[in-house]
Amino acid sequence: DAGITQSPRHKVTETGTPVTLRCHQTENHRYMYWYRQDPGHGLRLIHYSYGVKDTDKGEVSDGYSVSRSKTEDFLLTLESATSSQTSVYFCAISPSQETQYFGPGTRLLVL
Amino acid sequence: SQQGEEDPQALSIQEGENATMNCSYKTSINNLQWYRQNSGRGLVHLILIRSNEREKHSGRLRVTLDTSKKSSSLLITASRAADTASYFCATDNTGNQFYFGTGTSLTVIP
């Protein structure tokens, strides 16, 4: 998967708890993205990064925050998880704002 | 939402037949891409077509783009069972953000 990993791959948590998902790349690509995938909605962009410490909001950013302190790592944090954040989360990387390479995904269940 | 929409939502064909799926979008774009997703996996990039291109080929894939109608089509020729997957279009209009459609689920029956 183009040198991109996500951790954890599966997580079950309770409403109100904080959750952090990690995306790690070995490609040194500038751009990194977090998406969520839900039935009937396809993939929706949560946040993206265009460089170290440079991030911006996507289409569905409410309830999520991100950080990128190193080129290779992009963290997605749910400060206080809600059931509506149950989803499959995908990280993607891109060298050129064109082709994106996706990670294997993280399945998150919020009870 | 600037999300695109694929049509049909689901498609079932026999191996060897051609599969055509369509994508419509709402705003002006820089480029349009098609991705494939196998069950339980991440998306894989298939092909990119720029706004000034009308048709592009890659192996058994043929993509067309009609910017006047804000639509694109993906044709997979001589389909194989291994082509069974979901197919998504994605548009790029701002350069930093991508908007994905809801996908077409393709089943190729051996």
CSV table of C-alpha atoms in Angstrom, one decimal:
chain,number,residue,atom,x,y,z
A,1,ASP,CA,0.0,0.0,0.0
A,2,ALA,CA,2.6,2.5,-1.2
A,3,GLY,CA,4.4,2.8,2.2
A,4,ILE,CA,1.5,3.9,4.2
A,5,THR,CA,0.3,2.3,7.4
A,6,GLN,CA,-2.5,3.1,9.8
A,7,SER,CA,-2.9,2.2,13.4
A,8,PRO,CA,-4.8,0.8,15.0
A,9,ARG,CA,-6.6,-1.2,12.4
A,10,HIS,CA,-9.6,-1.8,14.6
A,11,LYS,CA,-10.8,0.0,17.7
A,12,VAL,CA,-13.8,-0.2,19.9
A,13,THR,CA,-14.4,2.7,22.3
A,14,GLU,CA,-17.1,4.3,24.4
A,15,THR,CA,-18.9,7.5,23.8
A,16,GLY,CA,-17.1,10.5,25.4
A,17,THR,CA,-13.6,9.0,25.3
A,18,PRO,CA,-10.7,10.5,23.3
A,19,VAL,CA,-9.4,8.5,20.4
A,20,THR,CA,-6.3,9.1,18.3
A,21,LEU,CA,-5.7,7.4,14.9
A,22,ARG,CA,-2.2,7.4,13.4
A,23,CYS,CA,-1.2,7.5,9.8
A,24,HIS,CA,2.5,6.8,9.0
A,25,GLN,CA,4.2,7.1,5.6
A,26,THR,CA,7.6,6.2,4.4
A,27,GLU,CA,7.3,8.0,1.0
A,28,ASN,CA,8.1,11.5,2.2
A,29,HIS,CA,5.0,12.9,0.4
A,30,ARG,CA,4.0,16.4,1.2
A,31,TYR,CA,0.2,16.0,1.2
A,32,MET,CA,-1.7,13.8,3.7
A,33,TYR,CA,-5.4,13.4,4.1
A,34,TRP,CA,-7.9,11.8,6.5
A,35,TYR,CA,-11.2,10.6,5.1
A,36,ARG,CA,-14.1,8.7,6.6
A,37,GLN,CA,-16.2,6.2,4.6
A,38,ASP,CA,-19.8,5.6,5.4
A,39,PRO,CA,-22.5,3.7,3.5
A,40,GLY,CA,-24.3,6.0,1.1
A,41,HIS,CA,-21.8,8.8,1.5
A,42,GLY,CA,-18.7,7.5,-0.2
A,43,LEU,CA,-15.5,9.1,1.1
A,44,ARG,CA,-15.6,12.4,2.8
A,45,LEU,CA,-12.6,14.5,3.6
A,46,ILE,CA,-12.1,15.3,7.3
A,47,HIS,CA,-8.8,17.2,7.4
A,48,TYR,CA,-5.7,17.4,5.2
A,49,SER,CA,-2.1,18.6,5.5
A,50,TYR,CA,0.1,20.3,3.0
A,51,GLY,CA,3.2,20.3,5.1
A,52,VAL,CA,4.6,19.9,8.6
A,53,LYS,CA,2.3,21.9,10.9
A,54,ASP,CA,0.2,23.0,7.9
A,55,THR,CA,-3.3,21.6,8.1
A,56,ASP,CA,-6.8,22.7,6.9
A,57,LYS,CA,-10.3,21.5,7.3
A,58,GLY,CA,-12.2,19.4,5.0
A,59,GLU,CA,-15.9,18.8,4.3
A,60,VAL,CA,-16.7,17.0,7.7
A,61,SER,CA,-14.2,18.4,10.2
A,62,ASP,CA,-16.5,19.1,13.2
A,63,GLY,CA,-15.5,16.9,16.1
A,64,TYR,CA,-12.1,16.1,14.7
A,65,SER,CA,-8.6,17.7,15.1
A,66,VAL,CA,-5.3,16.8,13.4
A,67,SER,CA,-1.6,17.3,14.0
A,68,ARG,CA,1.4,16.9,11.8
A,69,SER,CA,4.7,17.4,13.6
A,70,LYS,CA,6.7,15.3,11.3
A,71,THR,CA,6.5,14.7,7.6
A,72,GLU,CA,5.8,11.0,8.1
A,73,ASP,CA,3.1,11.2,10.7
A,74,PHE,CA,-0.5,12.6,10.5
A,75,LEU,CA,-2.6,12.1,13.6
A,76,LEU,CA,-6.4,12.3,13.7
A,77,THR,CA,-8.0,12.9,17.1
A,78,LEU,CA,-11.6,12.6,18.2
A,79,GLU,CA,-11.6,14.6,21.4
A,80,SER,CA,-14.8,13.1,22.7
A,81,ALA,CA,-16.0,10.2,20.5
A,82,THR,CA,-19.7,10.0,19.6
A,83,SER,CA,-21.7,7.2,18.0
A,84,SER,CA,-22.0,9.2,14.8
A,85,GLN,CA,-18.2,8.9,14.4
A,86,THR,CA,-18.4,5.2,14.0
A,87,SER,CA,-16.9,4.7,10.6
A,88,VAL,CA,-14.0,3.4,8.6
A,89,TYR,CA,-11.2,6.0,8.5
A,90,PHE,CA,-8.7,6.1,5.6
A,91,CYS,CA,-5.5,8.0,5.4
A,92,ALA,CA,-4.1,9.0,2.0
A,93,ILE,CA,-0.9,10.5,0.8
A,94,SER,CA,0.0,12.4,-2.3
A,95,PRO,CA,3.2,13.8,-3.8
A,96,SER,CA,1.5,16.2,-6.1
A,97,GLN,CA,-2.1,16.9,-5.2
A,98,GLU,CA,-3.1,14.5,-7.9
A,99,THR,CA,-2.9,10.8,-7.4
A,100,GLN,CA,-3.6,9.7,-3.9
A,101,TYR,CA,-2.3,6.5,-2.2
A,102,PHE,CA,-4.5,5.1,0.5
A,103,GLY,CA,-3.8,3.2,3.6
A,104,PRO,CA,-5.6,0.0,4.6
A,105,GLY,CA,-8.1,1.8,6.9
A,106,THR,CA,-9.1,1.8,10.5
A,107,ARG,CA,-12.5,0.5,11.6
A,108,LEU,CA,-13.8,2.5,14.6
A,109,LEU,CA,-16.8,1.5,16.6
A,110,VAL,CA,-18.1,4.0,19.2
A,111,LEU,CA,-20.5,2.4,21.6
B,1,SER,CA,-21.8,19.2,-1.1
B,2,GLN,CA,-19.5,19.1,-4.1
B,3,GLN,CA,-19.6,15.3,-4.1
B,4,GLY,CA,-19.9,13.5,-7.3
B,5,GLU,CA,-22.4,10.7,-8.0
B,6,GLU,CA,-21.8,7.5,-9.7
B,7,ASP,CA,-24.4,5.7,-11.7
B,8,PRO,CA,-25.4,2.9,-11.5
B,9,GLN,CA,-25.1,2.2,-7.8
B,10,ALA,CA,-24.6,-1.5,-8.5
B,11,LEU,CA,-23.8,-3.4,-11.7
B,12,SER,CA,-23.7,-7.1,-12.3
B,13,ILE,CA,-22.2,-8.6,-15.5
B,14,GLN,CA,-20.8,-11.8,-16.9
B,15,GLU,CA,-17.1,-12.3,-17.3
B,16,GLY,CA,-15.9,-11.1,-20.7
B,17,GLU,CA,-18.6,-8.4,-21.0
B,18,ASN,CA,-17.9,-4.7,-20.8
B,19,ALA,CA,-18.8,-2.6,-17.8
B,20,THR,CA,-19.6,1.1,-18.0
B,21,MET,CA,-20.1,3.3,-15.1
B,22,ASN,CA,-20.8,7.0,-15.0
B,23,CYS,CA,-19.9,9.9,-12.8
B,24,SER,CA,-21.5,13.3,-12.5
B,25,TYR,CA,-20.2,16.3,-10.6
B,26,LYS,CA,-21.3,19.7,-9.7
B,27,THR,CA,-18.4,22.3,-10.1
B,28,SER,CA,-15.6,23.1,-12.5
B,29,ILE,CA,-12.7,20.8,-12.1
B,30,ASN,CA,-8.9,20.6,-12.7
B,31,ASN,CA,-9.0,16.9,-13.1
B,32,LEU,CA,-11.1,13.8,-12.5
B,33,GLN,CA,-9.8,10.5,-11.2
B,34,TRP,CA,-11.2,7.0,-10.9
B,35,TYR,CA,-10.3,4.6,-8.0
B,36,ARG,CA,-11.1,1.0,-7.3
B,37,GLN,CA,-11.8,-0.4,-3.8
B,38,ASN,CA,-11.8,-4.1,-3.1
B,39,SER,CA,-13.8,-5.2,-0.2
B,40,GLY,CA,-12.2,-4.3,3.1
B,41,ARG,CA,-9.3,-2.5,1.5
B,42,GLY,CA,-8.1,1.0,0.8
B,43,LEU,CA,-8.7,2.7,-2.6
B,44,VAL,CA,-6.4,2.2,-5.5
B,45,HIS,CA,-5.8,4.8,-8.1
B,46,LEU,CA,-6.8,3.7,-11.7
B,47,ILE,CA,-6.6,6.7,-14.0
B,48,LEU,CA,-6.6,10.5,-14.1
B,49,ILE,CA,-8.0,12.7,-16.8
B,50,ARG,CA,-7.4,16.4,-16.9
B,51,SER,CA,-10.1,19.0,-17.7
B,52,ASN,CA,-8.6,19.7,-21.1
B,53,GLU,CA,-8.7,16.0,-22.1
B,54,ARG,CA,-11.7,14.2,-23.5
B,55,GLU,CA,-10.6,10.6,-23.5
B,56,LYS,CA,-7.9,8.5,-22.0
B,57,HIS,CA,-6.9,4.8,-22.1
B,58,SER,CA,-5.0,2.6,-19.7
B,59,GLY,CA,-4.9,-1.1,-20.5
B,60,ARG,CA,-8.6,-2.3,-20.4
B,61,LEU,CA,-9.8,1.0,-19.0
B,62,ARG,CA,-11.2,3.8,-21.1
B,63,VAL,CA,-12.2,7.1,-19.5
B,64,THR,CA,-14.1,9.9,-21.1
B,65,LEU,CA,-14.8,13.4,-19.8
B,66,ASP,CA,-17.4,15.9,-20.9
B,67,THR,CA,-16.9,19.1,-19.0
B,68,SER,CA,-19.9,20.7,-20.6
B,69,LYS,CA,-22.1,18.1,-19.1
B,70,LYS,CA,-20.0,17.7,-15.9
B,71,SER,CA,-19.8,14.0,-16.4
B,72,SER,CA,-17.3,11.2,-16.9
B,73,SER,CA,-17.6,7.5,-17.8
B,74,LEU,CA,-15.3,4.6,-17.0
B,75,LEU,CA,-15.4,1.6,-19.4
B,76,ILE,CA,-13.8,-1.7,-18.4
B,77,THR,CA,-13.5,-4.0,-21.4
B,78,ALA,CA,-13.4,-7.8,-21.3
B,79,SER,CA,-14.2,-7.8,-17.6
B,80,ARG,CA,-12.7,-10.5,-15.3
B,81,ALA,CA,-13.8,-11.8,-11.9
B,82,ALA,CA,-10.9,-9.9,-10.4
B,83,ASP,CA,-12.5,-6.7,-11.5
B,84,THR,CA,-15.2,-7.2,-8.9
B,85,ALA,CA,-14.9,-4.1,-6.6
B,86,SER,CA,-16.4,-0.7,-6.0
B,87,TYR,CA,-15.4,2.1,-8.3
B,88,PHE,CA,-15.3,5.8,-7.3
B,89,CYS,CA,-14.7,9.0,-9.1
B,90,ALA,CA,-13.0,11.9,-7.5
B,91,THR,CA,-12.8,15.5,-8.6
B,92,ASP,CA,-10.2,18.1,-7.8
B,93,ASN,CA,-11.3,21.7,-8.1
B,94,THR,CA,-9.3,23.6,-5.5
B,95,GLY,CA,-6.0,21.7,-5.8
B,96,ASN,CA,-5.9,20.7,-2.1
B,97,GLN,CA,-9.2,18.9,-1.7
B,98,PHE,CA,-10.7,15.9,-3.4
B,99,TYR,CA,-14.4,15.1,-3.6
B,100,PHE,CA,-15.4,11.5,-4.0
B,101,GLY,CA,-18.6,10.0,-5.3
B,102,THR,CA,-20.7,7.4,-3.6
B,103,GLY,CA,-19.4,4.6,-5.8
B,104,THR,CA,-20.5,1.9,-8.2
B,105,SER,CA,-20.4,-1.7,-6.9
B,106,LEU,CA,-19.4,-4.0,-9.8
B,107,THR,CA,-19.8,-7.7,-9.6
B,108,VAL,CA,-18.3,-9.8,-12.4
B,109,ILE,CA,-19.8,-13.3,-12.5
B,110,PRO,CA,-17.3,-16.0,-13.7
